[in-house]
Short mmCIF file of C-alpha atoms and ligand atoms in Angstrom, two decimals:
data_model
loop_
_atom_site.label_atom_id
_atom_site.label_comp_id
_atom_site.label_asym_id
_atom_site.label_seq_id
_atom_site.Cartn_x
_atom_site.Cartn_y
_atom_site.Cartn_z
CA MET R 1 295.54 289.22 -115.12
CA ARG R 2 293.33 291.28 -116.81
CA LEU R 3 292.40 294.83 -115.85
CA ARG R 4 290.35 297.35 -117.19
CA PHE R 5 290.03 301.44 -117.02
CA ALA R 6 286.35 302.21 -117.15
CA PRO R 7 285.96 305.97 -117.49
CA SER R 8 282.67 307.52 -117.43
CA PRO R 9 282.66 310.20 -120.61
CA THR R 10 280.68 312.22 -118.36
CA GLY R 11 283.64 315.17 -118.62
CA TYR R 12 287.10 315.46 -119.65
CA LEU R 13 290.01 312.94 -118.22
CA HIS R 14 290.91 314.40 -115.07
CA VAL R 15 294.19 313.94 -112.96
CA GLY R 16 292.67 311.36 -110.80
CA GLY R 17 290.87 309.15 -113.86
CA ALA R 18 294.27 309.40 -115.54
CA ARG R 19 296.45 308.32 -112.99
CA THR R 20 293.84 305.38 -112.42
CA ALA R 21 294.63 304.40 -116.40
CA VAL R 22 298.35 305.01 -115.78
CA PHE R 23 298.40 302.22 -112.95
CA ASN R 24 296.16 299.91 -115.00
CA TRP R 25 298.21 299.85 -117.22
CA LEU R 26 301.82 299.93 -115.57
CA ILE R 27 300.53 296.77 -114.07
CA ALA R 28 298.75 294.84 -117.09
CA ARG R 29 302.00 295.96 -118.79
CA HIS R 30 304.37 294.89 -115.74
CA GLU R 31 302.22 291.37 -115.59
CA GLY R 32 302.09 290.68 -119.06
CA GLY R 33 298.29 290.94 -118.77
CA VAL R 34 295.68 292.72 -121.01
CA LEU R 35 294.12 295.92 -120.78
CA VAL R 36 290.49 296.53 -121.57
CA LEU R 37 289.00 300.14 -121.97
CA ARG R 38 285.41 300.15 -121.09
CA ILE R 39 283.38 303.26 -121.65
CA GLU R 40 280.62 303.63 -118.98
CA ASP R 41 278.25 305.54 -121.17
CA THR R 42 274.89 304.42 -119.16
CA ASP R 43 274.02 307.89 -117.89
CA ARG R 44 272.84 308.73 -121.39
CA ALA R 45 272.15 312.39 -119.88
CA ARG R 46 275.55 313.23 -118.96
CA SER R 47 277.46 311.04 -121.36
CA ASP R 48 278.34 312.72 -124.80
CA ASP R 49 281.02 311.60 -127.86
CA GLU R 50 282.84 314.93 -127.43
CA HIS R 51 283.93 313.79 -123.82
CA THR R 52 284.88 310.12 -125.20
CA GLN R 53 286.89 311.39 -127.52
CA VAL R 54 288.77 313.75 -125.31
CA ILE R 55 289.10 310.58 -123.04
CA LEU R 56 290.64 308.77 -125.49
CA ASP R 57 293.28 311.46 -126.93
CA GLY R 58 294.34 311.69 -123.19
CA LEU R 59 295.23 308.40 -123.25
CA GLY R 60 296.51 307.90 -126.48
CA TRP R 61 298.91 311.19 -125.37
CA LEU R 62 299.91 309.55 -122.02
CA GLY R 63 300.65 306.33 -124.21
CA VAL R 64 298.36 304.26 -122.22
CA ASP R 65 297.20 301.88 -124.72
CA TRP R 66 294.54 299.02 -124.36
CA ASP R 67 294.27 295.88 -125.98
CA GLU R 68 290.78 295.22 -126.11
CA GLY R 69 287.83 297.21 -126.59
CA PRO R 70 286.97 300.35 -126.16
CA PHE R 71 283.65 298.94 -125.54
CA PHE R 72 280.74 301.16 -124.24
CA GLN R 73 278.52 299.72 -121.40
CA SER R 74 275.55 301.01 -123.07
CA GLU R 75 276.08 297.99 -125.48
CA GLY R 76 275.41 295.78 -122.97
CA VAL R 77 271.74 296.80 -121.56
CA GLU R 78 270.25 293.99 -122.39
CA ARG R 79 272.81 291.82 -120.40
CA HIS R 80 272.39 293.78 -117.56
CA ARG R 81 268.57 293.18 -117.67
CA ALA R 82 268.69 289.57 -118.05
CA ASP R 83 271.24 289.45 -115.16
CA ALA R 84 268.66 291.52 -112.91
CA TYR R 85 266.20 289.06 -114.02
CA ARG R 86 268.27 286.32 -113.47
CA LEU R 87 268.68 287.63 -109.59
CA LEU R 88 264.84 287.88 -109.59
CA ALA R 89 264.32 284.55 -110.67
CA ASP R 90 267.12 282.69 -107.92
CA GLY R 91 265.25 284.55 -105.28
CA ASN R 92 268.17 286.95 -104.98
CA ALA R 93 266.41 289.89 -106.11
CA TYR R 94 262.82 291.19 -105.21
CA ARG R 95 260.10 293.41 -107.20
CA ASP R 96 259.70 296.40 -105.63
CA PHE R 97 256.38 298.46 -106.81
CA SER R 98 256.35 300.74 -103.85
CA ASP R 99 256.13 304.43 -105.12
CA PRO R 100 259.69 305.58 -103.78
CA GLU R 101 258.25 309.14 -102.51
CA ALA R 102 255.68 307.39 -99.93
CA VAL R 103 259.02 304.87 -98.73
CA ARG R 104 261.11 307.63 -98.15
CA VAL R 105 258.81 309.41 -95.57
CA GLU R 106 257.95 306.47 -93.90
CA ALA R 107 261.61 305.37 -93.88
CA GLN R 108 262.14 308.65 -92.22
CA GLU R 109 259.79 308.45 -90.10
CA ARG R 110 260.56 304.85 -88.63
CA GLY R 111 264.49 305.44 -88.95
CA MET R 112 264.91 303.05 -91.56
CA HIS R 113 266.72 302.78 -94.90
CA PRO R 114 264.11 303.35 -97.89
CA SER R 115 265.17 299.84 -99.06
CA ARG R 116 264.40 297.85 -95.96
CA VAL R 117 260.63 299.50 -96.04
CA ALA R 118 260.56 298.47 -99.40
CA ARG R 119 261.63 294.91 -98.37
CA GLU R 120 258.79 294.83 -95.91
CA GLN R 121 256.56 295.56 -98.31
CA MET R 122 257.64 292.64 -100.32
CA GLN R 123 257.42 290.26 -97.76
CA ALA R 124 254.03 291.10 -96.93
CA LEU R 125 253.08 291.20 -100.52
CA GLY R 126 254.22 287.30 -101.17
CA ASP R 127 255.81 286.04 -103.99
CA GLU R 128 252.65 284.84 -105.50
CA GLU R 129 251.16 288.47 -105.20
CA SER R 130 253.97 290.12 -106.87
CA ALA R 131 254.33 287.63 -109.56
CA ARG R 132 250.51 288.58 -110.44
CA ARG R 133 250.74 292.28 -110.37
CA ALA R 134 254.17 292.25 -112.62
CA GLU R 135 251.93 289.82 -114.99
CA ALA R 136 249.09 292.45 -114.82
CA GLY R 137 251.65 295.17 -116.04
CA GLU R 138 252.39 297.21 -113.04
CA PRO R 139 255.66 298.92 -113.13
CA PHE R 140 258.42 298.24 -110.42
CA ALA R 141 262.20 297.80 -109.72
CA ILE R 142 263.93 295.37 -109.01
CA ARG R 143 266.11 295.29 -105.93
CA LEU R 144 268.73 293.03 -104.59
CA LEU R 145 267.78 290.97 -101.59
CA VAL R 146 270.53 291.80 -99.30
CA PRO R 147 271.74 288.61 -96.61
CA ASP R 148 272.62 288.87 -93.30
CA GLY R 149 275.54 289.00 -92.04
CA GLU R 150 278.87 290.35 -93.21
CA THR R 151 280.50 291.12 -96.75
CA VAL R 152 284.40 290.94 -96.36
CA PHE R 153 286.79 291.14 -99.30
CA HIS R 154 290.71 291.79 -99.47
CA ASP R 155 291.63 294.72 -100.89
CA LEU R 156 295.67 295.25 -101.90
CA VAL R 157 295.81 298.78 -100.55
CA HIS R 158 293.65 298.40 -97.64
CA GLY R 159 293.89 294.90 -96.68
CA ASP R 160 290.44 292.92 -95.53
CA MET R 161 287.51 295.07 -95.66
CA ARG R 162 284.37 294.21 -93.44
CA PHE R 163 280.88 295.51 -93.85
CA GLY R 164 277.92 294.78 -91.83
CA ASN R 165 275.32 293.78 -94.23
CA GLU R 166 272.40 295.52 -92.25
CA ASP R 167 274.52 298.68 -93.48
CA ILE R 168 274.11 298.16 -97.05
CA ASP R 169 270.97 298.68 -98.84
CA ASP R 170 268.82 296.49 -100.99
CA LEU R 171 270.00 298.72 -104.01
CA VAL R 172 268.16 299.16 -106.85
CA ILE R 173 269.48 297.06 -109.71
CA LEU R 174 266.93 297.77 -112.38
CA ARG R 175 264.93 300.84 -112.40
CA SER R 176 261.09 300.88 -113.34
CA ASP R 177 261.73 301.97 -116.48
CA GLY R 178 263.92 299.12 -117.15
CA THR R 179 267.17 300.58 -116.82
CA PRO R 180 269.97 298.91 -114.92
CA THR R 181 271.89 301.06 -112.32
CA TYR R 182 275.33 301.45 -112.36
CA ASN R 183 276.74 298.74 -109.68
CA LEU R 184 274.94 296.29 -111.64
CA ALA R 185 276.14 297.09 -115.13
CA VAL R 186 279.90 297.22 -113.62
CA VAL R 187 279.14 294.10 -112.26
CA SER R 188 277.83 292.27 -114.82
CA ASP R 189 280.45 294.02 -117.17
CA ASP R 190 283.56 292.94 -115.39
CA ALA R 191 282.41 289.54 -115.20
CA GLU R 192 281.42 289.26 -119.33
CA MET R 193 284.95 290.75 -119.69
CA LEU R 194 286.67 288.38 -117.09
CA ILE R 195 288.51 291.07 -115.36
CA THR R 196 290.64 289.59 -112.87
CA HIS R 197 291.88 292.91 -111.01
CA VAL R 198 289.93 296.37 -110.16
CA LEU R 199 291.75 299.24 -109.64
CA ARG R 200 290.01 302.17 -109.29
CA GLY R 201 290.26 305.51 -106.74
CA ASP R 202 289.13 305.34 -103.39
CA ASP R 203 285.61 307.27 -103.87
CA HIS R 204 284.37 303.78 -105.27
CA LEU R 205 285.09 302.04 -102.14
CA SER R 206 281.65 302.12 -100.76
CA ASN R 207 280.20 300.93 -104.12
CA THR R 208 282.50 297.74 -103.53
CA PRO R 209 280.76 295.56 -100.63
CA LYS R 210 277.77 296.04 -103.08
CA GLN R 211 279.44 295.01 -105.88
CA VAL R 212 280.70 292.17 -104.25
CA LEU R 213 277.07 290.91 -103.00
CA LEU R 214 276.50 290.96 -106.76
CA TYR R 215 279.24 288.68 -107.76
CA ARG R 216 278.16 286.18 -105.52
CA ALA R 217 274.44 286.28 -105.86
CA LEU R 218 275.63 285.98 -109.76
CA GLY R 219 277.97 282.90 -109.02
CA HIS R 220 280.77 284.90 -110.79
CA PRO R 221 284.13 284.79 -109.37
CA GLU R 222 285.24 288.00 -107.42
CA PRO R 223 287.95 289.80 -108.93
CA VAL R 224 290.92 291.40 -106.77
CA PHE R 225 289.98 294.85 -105.79
CA ALA R 226 292.72 297.51 -104.99
CA HIS R 227 291.42 301.05 -104.43
CA VAL R 228 293.79 304.04 -104.55
CA PRO R 229 293.65 307.14 -102.21
CA LEU R 230 293.00 310.48 -103.03
CA ILE R 231 295.01 312.97 -104.74
CA LEU R 232 295.07 315.78 -102.73
CA GLY R 233 296.11 319.31 -103.26
CA SER R 234 299.01 320.95 -101.89
CA ASP R 235 296.59 322.29 -99.25
CA GLY R 236 295.84 319.21 -98.58
CA ARG R 237 292.52 319.23 -100.03
CA LYS R 238 290.86 317.31 -102.49
CA LEU R 239 292.00 317.90 -106.09
CA SER R 240 289.62 320.24 -107.88
CA LYS R 241 289.44 322.83 -109.99
CA ARG R 242 290.53 325.21 -107.44
CA HIS R 243 293.80 323.99 -107.66
CA GLY R 244 294.33 324.91 -111.40
CA ALA R 245 294.84 322.66 -113.89
CA THR R 246 293.30 319.15 -113.39
CA ALA R 247 292.27 318.14 -117.02
CA VAL R 248 295.14 315.94 -118.34
CA GLY R 249 294.84 318.02 -121.74
CA ASP R 250 295.37 320.94 -119.86
CA TYR R 251 299.19 319.91 -118.80
CA ALA R 252 299.78 318.90 -122.74
CA LYS R 253 299.00 322.62 -124.14
CA GLU R 254 301.45 323.63 -121.10
CA GLY R 255 303.83 321.89 -122.51
CA ILE R 256 304.27 318.69 -120.18
CA LEU R 257 306.13 315.79 -121.72
CA PRO R 258 303.73 312.85 -121.76
CA GLU R 259 306.41 310.95 -120.30
CA ALA R 260 307.07 313.14 -117.26
CA MET R 261 303.41 313.32 -116.76
CA THR R 262 303.00 309.32 -116.61
CA ASN R 263 306.09 309.27 -114.47
CA PHE R 264 304.52 311.94 -112.31
CA LEU R 265 300.86 310.41 -112.33
CA ALA R 266 302.71 306.94 -111.37
CA LEU R 267 304.03 308.60 -108.12
CA LEU R 268 300.69 309.48 -106.58
CA GLY R 269 300.24 306.77 -104.77
CA TRP R 270 302.85 304.03 -105.52
CA SER R 271 306.26 304.13 -105.10
CA PRO R 272 309.35 301.67 -106.53
CA GLY R 273 310.68 301.36 -102.73
CA ASP R 274 314.14 303.07 -103.21
CA ASP R 275 314.51 306.86 -104.02
CA ARG R 276 314.39 306.81 -107.43
CA GLU R 277 311.70 309.36 -108.82
CA LEU R 278 312.74 310.03 -112.44
CA MET R 279 311.74 307.14 -114.00
CA THR R 280 311.54 306.49 -118.14
CA ARG R 281 308.28 304.58 -119.20
CA ASP R 282 310.41 301.06 -119.33
CA GLU R 283 311.52 301.60 -115.73
CA LEU R 284 307.96 302.13 -114.51
CA VAL R 285 306.58 299.10 -116.32
CA GLU R 286 309.68 297.29 -114.79
CA ALA R 287 309.24 298.47 -111.48
CA PHE R 288 305.31 298.50 -110.91
CA HIS R 289 303.99 296.07 -108.77
CA THR R 290 301.47 295.93 -106.79
CA ASP R 291 303.11 295.32 -103.49
CA ARG R 292 304.11 298.91 -103.34
CA LEU R 293 300.61 300.55 -103.64
CA LEU R 294 300.53 303.19 -101.07
CA LYS R 295 297.88 303.60 -98.31
CA SER R 296 297.99 307.74 -97.52
CA ALA R 297 296.64 309.98 -99.99
CA SER R 298 299.22 311.41 -102.36
CA VAL R 299 299.45 315.15 -102.80
CA PHE R 300 299.80 316.63 -106.14
CA ASP R 301 303.00 318.61 -106.35
CA THR R 302 303.07 320.77 -109.45
CA GLU R 303 306.54 322.01 -108.78
CA LYS R 304 307.50 318.79 -108.89
CA LEU R 305 305.80 317.78 -112.05
CA ALA R 306 307.98 320.95 -113.53
CA TRP R 307 311.03 319.37 -112.16
CA LEU R 308 310.53 315.81 -113.56
CA ASN R 309 309.27 317.78 -116.89
CA GLY R 310 312.95 319.46 -117.06
CA GLN R 311 314.50 316.24 -116.37
CA HIS R 312 312.54 314.49 -118.74
CA LEU R 313 312.95 316.85 -121.24
CA SER R 314 316.82 317.07 -120.86
CA ARG R 315 316.74 313.66 -121.70
CA HIS R 316 314.80 313.57 -124.69
CA PRO R 317 316.15 312.95 -128.16
CA ASP R 318 317.12 316.16 -129.86
CA GLN R 319 314.94 315.02 -133.12
CA GLU R 320 311.65 314.69 -130.72
CA LEU R 321 312.41 318.30 -129.31
CA VAL R 322 313.50 319.77 -132.22
CA GLY R 323 309.70 318.43 -133.68
CA HIS R 324 308.08 320.20 -130.55
CA ILE R 325 309.80 323.62 -131.24
CA ARG R 326 309.04 323.60 -134.81
CA ALA R 327 305.40 322.96 -133.86
CA LEU R 328 305.17 325.61 -131.09
CA LEU R 329 307.26 328.37 -133.41
CA ASP R 330 305.35 327.57 -136.46
CA HIS R 331 303.07 330.69 -136.61
CA GLU R 332 305.77 332.94 -136.34
CA GLU R 333 306.23 335.09 -139.44
CA THR R 334 310.11 335.08 -139.34
CA PHE R 335 310.35 331.64 -137.96
CA ARG R 336 313.70 330.67 -139.75
CA ARG R 337 313.24 326.85 -140.41
CA ASP R 338 315.87 326.50 -142.76
CA LEU R 339 318.22 326.70 -139.92
CA LEU R 340 316.93 323.06 -138.35
CA ASP R 341 318.47 321.53 -141.30
CA ASP R 342 321.88 321.63 -139.56
CA THR R 343 321.97 319.28 -137.20
CA ALA R 344 325.35 320.17 -135.73
CA TRP R 345 324.29 324.00 -134.80
CA VAL R 346 320.49 322.21 -133.23
CA GLY R 347 322.60 319.98 -131.17
CA GLU R 348 324.44 322.93 -129.96
CA LEU R 349 321.59 325.27 -129.68
CA LEU R 350 319.68 322.41 -127.37
CA GLU R 351 322.60 321.94 -125.28
CA VAL R 352 322.64 325.80 -124.57
CA ILE R 353 318.88 326.18 -124.08
CA LYS R 354 317.47 322.93 -122.52
CA PRO R 355 318.97 323.34 -118.89
CA ARG R 356 316.98 326.71 -119.01
CA ALA R 357 313.52 325.07 -119.66
CA ARG R 358 311.30 322.92 -117.77
CA THR R 359 308.47 322.73 -120.19
CA LEU R 360 308.49 322.46 -124.08
CA ASP R 361 306.72 325.83 -124.01
CA GLU R 362 309.70 327.46 -122.24
CA LEU R 363 312.01 325.40 -124.48
CA ALA R 364 310.29 327.15 -127.45
CA ASP R 365 310.72 330.63 -125.79
CA GLN R 366 314.23 329.88 -125.13
CA ALA R 367 314.69 329.04 -128.86
CA ARG R 368 312.76 331.92 -130.31
CA PRO R 369 315.40 334.27 -130.59
CA PHE R 370 317.73 332.07 -132.13
CA LEU R 371 315.09 330.62 -134.87
CA CYS R 372 313.04 333.84 -135.41
CA ASP R 373 314.51 337.26 -137.17
CA GLU R 374 311.88 339.11 -135.46
CA LEU R 375 312.38 339.76 -131.61
CA HIS R 376 309.74 340.19 -129.13
CA PHE R 377 311.03 342.68 -126.56
CA ASP R 378 310.66 342.88 -123.41
CA GLU R 379 309.62 345.71 -121.90
CA LYS R 380 311.28 345.33 -118.93
CA ALA R 381 314.45 344.46 -120.36
CA VAL R 382 314.29 347.40 -122.61
CA ALA R 383 313.27 349.87 -119.86
CA LYS R 384 316.10 348.93 -117.55
CA HIS R 385 318.83 348.27 -119.96
CA TRP R 386 318.33 350.91 -123.07
CA GLU R 387 315.73 353.62 -121.79
CA LYS R 388 317.03 354.43 -118.35
CA ASP R 389 319.89 355.92 -120.10
CA PRO R 390 319.91 355.40 -123.69
CA ALA R 391 323.31 357.39 -124.57
CA SER R 392 325.49 355.03 -122.78
CA ALA R 393 323.61 352.11 -124.19
CA MET R 394 323.82 353.55 -127.74
CA GLU R 395 327.63 353.90 -126.96
CA ARG R 396 328.11 350.49 -125.42
CA LEU R 397 326.58 349.11 -128.46
CA GLU R 398 328.35 350.97 -130.90
CA ALA R 399 331.65 350.41 -128.94
CA LEU R 400 330.74 346.56 -129.12
CA ILE R 401 330.08 346.48 -133.04
CA GLU R 402 333.47 347.87 -133.64
CA ALA R 403 335.22 345.67 -131.03
CA PHE R 404 333.83 342.20 -132.26
CA GLU R 405 334.62 343.53 -136.36
CA GLY R 406 337.30 340.83 -137.74
CA VAL R 407 337.60 338.97 -134.14
CA GLU R 408 337.72 335.42 -134.26
CA TRP R 409 334.12 334.12 -133.88
CA SER R 410 334.50 331.75 -130.70
CA ARG R 411 333.53 332.12 -127.33
CA LYS R 412 337.16 332.82 -126.04
CA ALA R 413 338.11 335.13 -128.66
CA LEU R 414 334.61 337.09 -128.06
CA GLU R 415 335.08 337.22 -124.44
CA THR R 416 338.51 338.71 -124.70
CA ALA R 417 337.56 341.32 -127.15
CA LEU R 418 334.24 342.18 -124.74
CA ARG R 419 336.41 342.31 -121.60
CA SER R 420 339.21 344.56 -122.95
CA ARG R 421 336.81 346.67 -124.14
CA ALA R 422 334.96 346.93 -121.06
CA GLU R 423 338.52 347.57 -119.76
CA VAL R 424 339.30 350.78 -121.85
CA MET R 425 335.92 352.23 -121.56
CA ASP R 426 336.36 351.59 -117.64
CA VAL R 427 333.02 350.13 -117.03
CA GLY R 428 332.08 346.58 -115.44
CA ALA R 429 331.91 343.85 -118.10
CA GLY R 430 328.04 343.70 -117.26
CA LYS R 431 327.39 347.35 -118.27
CA LEU R 432 328.37 345.84 -121.92
CA ILE R 433 326.51 342.44 -121.98
CA HIS R 434 323.20 343.42 -120.45
CA PRO R 435 322.11 346.24 -123.57
CA LEU R 436 324.08 343.42 -125.77
CA ARG R 437 321.39 340.97 -124.73
CA VAL R 438 318.85 342.98 -125.08
CA SER R 439 319.49 343.69 -128.56
CA LEU R 440 320.30 340.13 -129.64
CA THR R 441 317.48 338.28 -127.77
CA GLY R 442 314.96 341.10 -126.57
CA ASN R 443 314.94 339.52 -122.92
CA MET R 444 316.75 339.92 -119.58
CA ALA R 445 317.71 336.73 -119.01
CA SER R 446 319.09 334.54 -121.82
CA PRO R 447 321.97 331.65 -121.68
CA GLY R 448 325.37 332.83 -121.28
CA ILE R 449 326.10 335.57 -123.53
CA PHE R 450 329.11 334.13 -125.53
CA ASP R 451 327.15 331.41 -126.43
CA VAL R 452 324.51 333.40 -127.69
CA LEU R 453 326.86 335.12 -129.75
CA VAL R 454 328.26 332.19 -131.02
CA MET R 455 324.81 330.82 -131.85
CA LEU R 456 323.54 333.48 -133.55
CA GLY R 457 326.79 334.12 -135.98
CA ARG R 458 328.71 336.96 -136.68
CA GLU R 459 326.27 338.63 -139.21
CA ARG R 460 323.11 338.18 -137.58
CA VAL R 461 324.72 339.67 -134.42
CA ALA R 462 326.11 342.47 -136.10
CA SER R 463 322.52 343.42 -137.61
CA ARG R 464 320.55 342.91 -134.34
CA MET R 465 323.42 345.35 -132.60
CA LYS R 466 323.00 347.82 -135.28
CA GLY R 467 319.23 347.47 -135.61
CA GLY R 468 319.54 348.11 -131.58
CA VAL R 469 321.25 350.97 -131.73
CA ALA R 470 318.69 352.64 -134.15
CA ARG R 471 315.85 351.20 -131.92
CA ILE R 472 317.40 353.24 -129.09
CA ARG R 473 317.79 356.12 -131.34
CA GLY R 474 314.15 355.87 -132.74
CA ARG R 475 312.63 356.01 -129.21
N1 LIG P 501 283.00 304.81 -114.27
C1 LIG P 501 283.40 304.49 -113.17
C2 LIG P 501 284.00 306.36 -112.80
O1 LIG P 501 284.85 306.59 -114.01
C3 LIG P 501 284.73 303.68 -112.60
C4 LIG P 501 284.38 302.85 -112.31
C5 LIG P 501 284.98 301.51 -111.90
O2 LIG P 501 286.20 301.96 -112.07
O3 LIG P 501 284.43 300.66 -111.41
O4 LIG P 501 284.42 306.88 -111.87
#
């Protein structure tokens, strides 16, 4: 099996393109086939190197690797042109000398497709006259001569597809300036690269009968086609910027893990055939068979992506998570990199914070109070648990400073100390825990308070509590 991913570098790598890439990659890896990367840069005005780089980076991030390429479509222009002239020589294409605007007007008046007007003119002109005018240097475009009948091909997703040839225009394959058009370039390249399977988005389905006609006219075997359905937003409309992030790079920045994104994209139009959703890359490669490509449009559900991400995150090896956390906290002035050397402590910290994070960003946020000496105080938490009743908040923090002095530094002993102090003060334990949590983490919410105490250790706890009292007094 030889497959290809053929992005046009006219924009970033969007979710639809990434899904196409992932599907082709998974099939290639499942089947032990070859994946070719081809950058379709023939639209020079809209293509640029920066987009190419963004696409390559996006593929790299997703872990989509290719076996051949990247090839650039623009490098094949001579071959595309030669193919157009071969079709002309074989009588499968014809020269069109007409003025496009005049043809358009005539076609409109007569209710015909412009290419059929061009065909009539070609027939009226005759072969000899056509050759003579070309030799005389008159500019012309080359159009495919669509035969009568029907074009039928098999699609792995949609089954047999039939198109009446009367509805297919004699497409221009070489413009009068000598540049090949899109459909010719794609067919010429896919044939040259011996592509056996073309999997791409549904939006290309209307091009396929034209491409099939080109394969046949050029005498190349046709590949197997699979057109995967559109991706919709949660409102049922075609996924677009309106739905938020659509560039793969945005998800990387939001702390989505590449394997979660790959897992998520794989399920947009494919199913393993059982009720599994959470799958590793290896499991996807193992299960990804074209038999289970789905016909119905799939919905881009960001909640599901977040859920999958949380699941992948919690299965991630500690070392990798630490690497991400380090990168995300690196700009913090009081970041205690030294603490990361204590692998036992780090392992415990991850156990405590992982269940509370669905993305890497959230993981870093959760880790911050434990790894940075300076706290970011959440204004709401401060207002609610300190400022509403500052005298009580101070009194309670001071009581806890005392209660924790000399106590064994374990969850159990700390909990006993806190609860008995609450009893003595005749308040619920929460009344002590809330101001304490703000002083230790700066936040309204955190992992269980006794986990927080143990992870921070006696000294940092004491100094943060004292810092808290001073802060409240200073306000
Ligand atoms: N270059 C086309 C695109 O980015 C894909 C062409 C194809 O897959 O045949 O939409």
